[in-house]
mmCIF file of C-alpha atoms in Angstrom:
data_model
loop_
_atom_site.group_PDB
_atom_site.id
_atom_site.type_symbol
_atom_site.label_atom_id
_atom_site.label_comp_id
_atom_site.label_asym_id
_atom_site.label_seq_id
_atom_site.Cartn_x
_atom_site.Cartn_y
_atom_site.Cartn_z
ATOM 1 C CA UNK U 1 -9.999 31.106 23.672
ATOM 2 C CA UNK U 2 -8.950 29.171 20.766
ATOM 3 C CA UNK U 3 -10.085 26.147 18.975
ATOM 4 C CA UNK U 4 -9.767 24.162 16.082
ATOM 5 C CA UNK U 5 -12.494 22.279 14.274
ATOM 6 C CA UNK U 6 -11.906 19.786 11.283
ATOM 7 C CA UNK U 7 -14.377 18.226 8.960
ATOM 8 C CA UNK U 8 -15.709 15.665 8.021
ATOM 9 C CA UNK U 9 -15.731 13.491 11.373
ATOM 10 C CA UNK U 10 -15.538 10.599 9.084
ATOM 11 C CA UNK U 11 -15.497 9.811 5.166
ATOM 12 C CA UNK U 12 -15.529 6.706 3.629
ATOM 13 C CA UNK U 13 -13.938 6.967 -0.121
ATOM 14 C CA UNK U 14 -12.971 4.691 -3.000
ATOM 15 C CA UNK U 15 -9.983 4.242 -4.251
ATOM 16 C CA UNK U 16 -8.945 6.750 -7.372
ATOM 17 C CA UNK U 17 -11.251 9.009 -5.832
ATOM 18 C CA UNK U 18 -10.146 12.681 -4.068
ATOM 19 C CA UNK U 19 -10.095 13.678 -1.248
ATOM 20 C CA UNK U 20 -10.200 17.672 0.621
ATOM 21 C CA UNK U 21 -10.172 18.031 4.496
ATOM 22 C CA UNK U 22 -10.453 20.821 5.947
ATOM 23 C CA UNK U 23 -9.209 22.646 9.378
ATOM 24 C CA UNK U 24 -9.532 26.001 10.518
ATOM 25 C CA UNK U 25 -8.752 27.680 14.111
ATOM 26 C CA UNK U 26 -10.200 30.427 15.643
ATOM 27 C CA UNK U 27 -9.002 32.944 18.624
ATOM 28 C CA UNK U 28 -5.493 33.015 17.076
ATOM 29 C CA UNK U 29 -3.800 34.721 14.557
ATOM 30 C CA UNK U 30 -0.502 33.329 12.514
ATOM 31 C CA UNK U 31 -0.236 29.592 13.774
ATOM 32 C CA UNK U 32 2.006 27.356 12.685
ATOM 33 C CA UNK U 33 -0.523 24.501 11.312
ATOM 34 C CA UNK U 34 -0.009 21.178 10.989
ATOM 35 C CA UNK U 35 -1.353 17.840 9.064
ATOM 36 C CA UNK U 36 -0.190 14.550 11.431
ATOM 37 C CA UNK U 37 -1.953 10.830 9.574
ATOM 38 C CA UNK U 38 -2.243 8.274 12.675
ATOM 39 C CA UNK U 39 -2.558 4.642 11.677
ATOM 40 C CA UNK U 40 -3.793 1.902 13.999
ATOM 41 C CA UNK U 41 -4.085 4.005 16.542
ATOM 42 C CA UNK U 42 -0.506 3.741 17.591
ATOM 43 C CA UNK U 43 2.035 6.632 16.248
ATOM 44 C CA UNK U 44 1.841 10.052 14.765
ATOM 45 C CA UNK U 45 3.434 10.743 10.815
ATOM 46 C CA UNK U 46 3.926 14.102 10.407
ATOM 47 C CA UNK U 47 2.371 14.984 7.031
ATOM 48 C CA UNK U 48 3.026 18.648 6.440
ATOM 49 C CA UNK U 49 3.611 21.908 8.672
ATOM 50 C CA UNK U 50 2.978 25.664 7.602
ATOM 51 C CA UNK U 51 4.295 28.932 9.294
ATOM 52 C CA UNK U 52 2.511 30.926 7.171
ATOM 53 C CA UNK U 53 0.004 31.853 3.925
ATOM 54 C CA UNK U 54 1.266 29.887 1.437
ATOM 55 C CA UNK U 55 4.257 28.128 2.996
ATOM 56 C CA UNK U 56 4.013 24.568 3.301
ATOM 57 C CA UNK U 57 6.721 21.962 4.092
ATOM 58 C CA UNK U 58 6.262 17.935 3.152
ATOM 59 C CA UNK U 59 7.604 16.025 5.695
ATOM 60 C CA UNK U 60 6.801 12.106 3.331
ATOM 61 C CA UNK U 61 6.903 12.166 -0.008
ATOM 62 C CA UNK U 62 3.279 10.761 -0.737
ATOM 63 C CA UNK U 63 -0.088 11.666 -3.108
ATOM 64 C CA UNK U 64 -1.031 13.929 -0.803
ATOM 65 C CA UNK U 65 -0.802 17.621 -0.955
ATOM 66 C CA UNK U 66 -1.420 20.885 1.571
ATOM 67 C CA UNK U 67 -2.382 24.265 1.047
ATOM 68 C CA UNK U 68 -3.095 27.083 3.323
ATOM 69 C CA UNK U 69 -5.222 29.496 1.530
ATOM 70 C CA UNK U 70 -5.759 31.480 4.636
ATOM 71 C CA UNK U 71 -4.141 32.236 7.503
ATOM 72 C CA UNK U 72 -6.469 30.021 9.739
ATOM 73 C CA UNK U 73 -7.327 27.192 7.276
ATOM 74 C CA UNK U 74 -4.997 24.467 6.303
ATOM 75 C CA UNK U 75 -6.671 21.610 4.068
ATOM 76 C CA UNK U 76 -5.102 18.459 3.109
ATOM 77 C CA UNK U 77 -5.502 17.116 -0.407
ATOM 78 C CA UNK U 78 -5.157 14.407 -2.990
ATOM 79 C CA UNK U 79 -6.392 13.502 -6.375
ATOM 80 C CA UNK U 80 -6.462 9.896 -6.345
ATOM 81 C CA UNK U 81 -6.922 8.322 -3.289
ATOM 82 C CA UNK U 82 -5.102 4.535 -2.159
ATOM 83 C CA UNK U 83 -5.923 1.968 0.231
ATOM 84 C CA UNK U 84 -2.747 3.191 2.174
ATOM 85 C CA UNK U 85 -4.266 6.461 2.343
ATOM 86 C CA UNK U 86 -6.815 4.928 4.940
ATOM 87 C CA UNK U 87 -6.220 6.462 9.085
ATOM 88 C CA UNK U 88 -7.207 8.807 11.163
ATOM 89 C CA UNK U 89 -5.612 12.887 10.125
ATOM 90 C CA UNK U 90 -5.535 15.139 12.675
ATOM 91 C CA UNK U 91 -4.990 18.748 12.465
ATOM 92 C CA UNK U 92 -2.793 20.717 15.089
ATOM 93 C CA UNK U 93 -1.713 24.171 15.650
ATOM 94 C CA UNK U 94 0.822 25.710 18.091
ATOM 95 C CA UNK U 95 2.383 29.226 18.429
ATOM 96 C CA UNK U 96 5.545 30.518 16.792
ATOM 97 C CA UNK U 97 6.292 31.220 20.493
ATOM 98 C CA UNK U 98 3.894 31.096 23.537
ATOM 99 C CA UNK U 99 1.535 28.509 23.564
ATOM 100 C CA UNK U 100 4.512 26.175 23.043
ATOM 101 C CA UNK U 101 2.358 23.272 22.960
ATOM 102 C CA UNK U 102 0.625 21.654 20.200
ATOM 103 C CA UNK U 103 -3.577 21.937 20.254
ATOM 104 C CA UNK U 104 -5.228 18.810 17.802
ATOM 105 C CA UNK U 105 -7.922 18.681 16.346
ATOM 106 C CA UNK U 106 -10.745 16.234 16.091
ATOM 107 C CA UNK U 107 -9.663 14.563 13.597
ATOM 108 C CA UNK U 108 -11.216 12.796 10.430
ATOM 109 C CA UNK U 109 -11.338 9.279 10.294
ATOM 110 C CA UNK U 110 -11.024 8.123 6.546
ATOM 111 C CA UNK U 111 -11.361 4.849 5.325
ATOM 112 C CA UNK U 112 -10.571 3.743 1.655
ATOM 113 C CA UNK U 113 -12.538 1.296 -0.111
ATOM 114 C CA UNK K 1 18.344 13.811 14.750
ATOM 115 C CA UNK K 2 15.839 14.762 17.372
ATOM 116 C CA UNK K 3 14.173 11.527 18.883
ATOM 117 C CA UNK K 4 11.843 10.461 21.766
ATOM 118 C CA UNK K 5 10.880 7.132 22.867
ATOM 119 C CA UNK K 6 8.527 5.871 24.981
ATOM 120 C CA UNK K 7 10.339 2.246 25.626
ATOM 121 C CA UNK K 8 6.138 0.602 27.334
ATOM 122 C CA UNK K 9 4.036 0.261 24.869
ATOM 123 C CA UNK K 10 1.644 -0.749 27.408
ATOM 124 C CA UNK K 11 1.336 0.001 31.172
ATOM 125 C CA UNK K 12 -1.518 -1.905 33.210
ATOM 126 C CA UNK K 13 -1.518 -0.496 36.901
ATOM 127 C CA UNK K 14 -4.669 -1.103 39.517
ATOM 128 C CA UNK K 15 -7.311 1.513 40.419
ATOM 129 C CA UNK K 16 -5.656 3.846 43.254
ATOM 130 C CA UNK K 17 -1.923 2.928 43.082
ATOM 131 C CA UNK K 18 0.542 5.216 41.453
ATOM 132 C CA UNK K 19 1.392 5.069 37.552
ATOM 133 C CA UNK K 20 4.617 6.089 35.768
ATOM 134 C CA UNK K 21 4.712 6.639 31.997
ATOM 135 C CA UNK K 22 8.260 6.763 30.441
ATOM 136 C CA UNK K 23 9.680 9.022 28.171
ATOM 137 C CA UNK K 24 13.630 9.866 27.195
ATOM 138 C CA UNK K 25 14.412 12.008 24.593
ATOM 139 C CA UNK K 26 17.527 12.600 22.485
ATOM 140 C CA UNK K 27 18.221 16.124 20.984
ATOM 141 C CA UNK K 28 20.269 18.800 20.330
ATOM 142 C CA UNK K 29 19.555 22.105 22.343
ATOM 143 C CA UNK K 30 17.204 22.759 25.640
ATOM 144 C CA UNK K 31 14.175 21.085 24.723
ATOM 145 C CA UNK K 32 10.424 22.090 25.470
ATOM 146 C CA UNK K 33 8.630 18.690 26.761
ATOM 147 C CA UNK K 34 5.427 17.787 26.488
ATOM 148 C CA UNK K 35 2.548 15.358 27.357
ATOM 149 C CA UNK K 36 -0.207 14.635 25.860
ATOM 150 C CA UNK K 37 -3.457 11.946 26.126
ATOM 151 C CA UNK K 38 -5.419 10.012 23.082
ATOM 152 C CA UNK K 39 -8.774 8.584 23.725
ATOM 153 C CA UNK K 40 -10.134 6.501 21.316
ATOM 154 C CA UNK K 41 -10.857 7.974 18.241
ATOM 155 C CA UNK K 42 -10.568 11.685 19.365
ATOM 156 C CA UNK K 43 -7.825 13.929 18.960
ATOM 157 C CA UNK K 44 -4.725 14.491 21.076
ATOM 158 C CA UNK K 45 -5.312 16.519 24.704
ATOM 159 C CA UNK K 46 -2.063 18.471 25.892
ATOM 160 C CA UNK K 47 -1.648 18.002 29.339
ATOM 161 C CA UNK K 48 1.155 19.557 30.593
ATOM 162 C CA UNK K 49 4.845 20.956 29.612
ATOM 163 C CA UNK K 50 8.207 22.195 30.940
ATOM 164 C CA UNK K 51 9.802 25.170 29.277
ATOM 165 C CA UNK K 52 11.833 26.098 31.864
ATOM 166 C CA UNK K 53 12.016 26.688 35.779
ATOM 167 C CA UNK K 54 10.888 24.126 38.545
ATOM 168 C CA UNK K 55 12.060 20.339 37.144
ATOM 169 C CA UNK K 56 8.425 18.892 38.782
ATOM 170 C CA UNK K 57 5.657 20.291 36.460
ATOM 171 C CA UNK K 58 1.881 19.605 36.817
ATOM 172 C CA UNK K 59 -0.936 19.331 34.431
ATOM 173 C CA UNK K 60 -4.506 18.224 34.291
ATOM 174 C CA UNK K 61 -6.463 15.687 36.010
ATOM 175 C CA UNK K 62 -3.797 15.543 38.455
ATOM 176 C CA UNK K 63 -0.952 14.435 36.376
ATOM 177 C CA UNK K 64 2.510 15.622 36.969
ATOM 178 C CA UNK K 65 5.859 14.893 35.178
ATOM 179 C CA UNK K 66 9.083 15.397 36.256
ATOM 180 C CA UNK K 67 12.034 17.321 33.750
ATOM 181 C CA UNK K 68 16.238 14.861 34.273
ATOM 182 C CA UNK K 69 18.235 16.992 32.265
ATOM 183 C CA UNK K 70 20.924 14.090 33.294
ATOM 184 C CA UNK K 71 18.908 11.634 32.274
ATOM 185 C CA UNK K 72 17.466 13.236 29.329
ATOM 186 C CA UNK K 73 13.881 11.777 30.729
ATOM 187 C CA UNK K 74 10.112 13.727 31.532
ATOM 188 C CA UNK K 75 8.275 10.798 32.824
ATOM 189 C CA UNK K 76 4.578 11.628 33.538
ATOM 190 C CA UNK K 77 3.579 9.977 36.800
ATOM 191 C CA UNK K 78 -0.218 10.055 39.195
ATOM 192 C CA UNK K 79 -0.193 9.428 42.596
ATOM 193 C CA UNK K 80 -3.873 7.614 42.531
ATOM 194 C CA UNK K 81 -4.920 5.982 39.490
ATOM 195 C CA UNK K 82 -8.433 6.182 38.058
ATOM 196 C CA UNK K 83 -10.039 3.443 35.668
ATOM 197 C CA UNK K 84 -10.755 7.134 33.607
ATOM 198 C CA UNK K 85 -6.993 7.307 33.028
ATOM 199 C CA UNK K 86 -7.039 4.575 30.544
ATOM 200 C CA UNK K 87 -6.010 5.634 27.197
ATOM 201 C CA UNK K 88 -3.004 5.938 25.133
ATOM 202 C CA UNK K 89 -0.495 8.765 26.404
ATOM 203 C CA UNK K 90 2.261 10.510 24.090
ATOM 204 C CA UNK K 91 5.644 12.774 25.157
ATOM 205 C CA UNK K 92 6.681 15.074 22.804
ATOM 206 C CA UNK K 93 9.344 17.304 22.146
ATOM 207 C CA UNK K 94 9.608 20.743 20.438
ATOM 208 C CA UNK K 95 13.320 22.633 19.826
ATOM 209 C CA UNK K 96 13.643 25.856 20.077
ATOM 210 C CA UNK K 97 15.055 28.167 17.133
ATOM 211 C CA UNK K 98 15.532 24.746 15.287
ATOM 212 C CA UNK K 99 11.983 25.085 13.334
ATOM 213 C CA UNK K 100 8.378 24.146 14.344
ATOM 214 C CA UNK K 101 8.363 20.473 14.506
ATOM 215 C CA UNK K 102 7.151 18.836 17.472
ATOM 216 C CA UNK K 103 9.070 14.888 17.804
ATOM 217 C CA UNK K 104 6.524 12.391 19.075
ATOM 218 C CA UNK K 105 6.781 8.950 21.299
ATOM 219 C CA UNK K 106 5.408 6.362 19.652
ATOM 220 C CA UNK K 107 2.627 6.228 22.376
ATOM 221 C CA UNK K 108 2.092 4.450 25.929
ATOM 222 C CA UNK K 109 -1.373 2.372 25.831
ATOM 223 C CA UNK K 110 -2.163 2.676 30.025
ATOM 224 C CA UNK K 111 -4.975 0.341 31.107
ATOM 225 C CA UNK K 112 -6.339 1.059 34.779
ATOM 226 C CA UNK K 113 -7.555 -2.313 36.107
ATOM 227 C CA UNK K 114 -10.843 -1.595 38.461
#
């Protein structure tokens, strides 16, 4: 079966600082991999999606970056965090076709000081 | 544009009657629906979907949601409440052969009252 794992559960960073999370999935091969940043708890902002090694599409123009180094791994960057950075990031991967659905994450709670 | 809404914010229904959950979507193309549950601070749960076939689809914990193409609505409904249910619920949308982006409600907060 599959699953997804991101780290760290939680990180608490000042501003200017950077900032790497990671995500990786297992029992799947070629997912399309996404970065979503939830604030207050309410709605999902779709950050960035990849359908492949090295193909990465930014949905808000922002200080954050993506890369997928691997085929599995998707991290989520910046080099100089903000306040407005602060929310909860959740990772998510689906299937080019079947699974349809979306699987999430953990997610990492980050809060900017 | 592709859109979904979710017009409750928040739905407060007693222990053991039925709840609804709304959700209408506006797109271009046959859409693939889905629903999904938030508890607090954890990640999203998929629940169920509808690609295609039988309009009434059901999912875990005894959810089910029902696919209007008229209406353009997948409303996830239980027949029985539990206080357990309690957390915030999101539809979604995904188009096929228009890309990989999922569309997202803005979320339904549902509060069981014991």
């Amino acid at each position: 079966s599959q699953t997804i794992h991101q780290w760290p559960a939680t990180l608490v960073q000042p501003v200017g600082s950077p900032l790497s999370l990671e995500c990786t999935v297992e029992g799947t091969s070629n997912p399309n991999l996404y970065w979503y940043r939830q604030a207050a708890g309410r709605g999902l902002q779709l950050l960035f999606y990849s359908v492949g090694i090295g193909q990465i599409s930014s949905e808000v123009p922002q200080n954050l970056s993506a890369s997928r180094p691997q085929d599995r791994q998707f991290i989520l960057s910046s080099k100089k965090l903000l306040l407005s950075d602060s929310g909860f990031y959740l990772c998510a991967w689906s299937g080019t076709g079947d699974p349809y659905e979306q699987y999430f994450g953990p997610g990492t709670r980050l809060t900017v000081t | 544009a592709q859109s979904v809404a979710q017009p409750e914010d928040q739905v407060n229904v007693a222990e053991g009657n039925p709840l609804t959950v709304k959700c209408t979507y506006s797109v271009s193309g046959n859409p693939y629906l889905f629903w999904y549950v938030q508890y607090p601070n954890r990640g999203l749960q998929f629940l169920l979907k509808y690609i295609t076939g039988d309009n009434l689809v059901k999912g875990s914990y005894g959810f089910e949601a029902e696919f209007n193409k008229s209406q353009t609505s997948f409303h996830l409904k239980k027949p029985s409440a539990l206080v357990s249910d309690s957390a915030l619920y999101f539809c979604a949308v995904r188009v096929p052969n228009t890309g990989n982006q999922f569309y997202f409600g803005t979320g339904t907060s549902l509060t069981v009252i014991p």
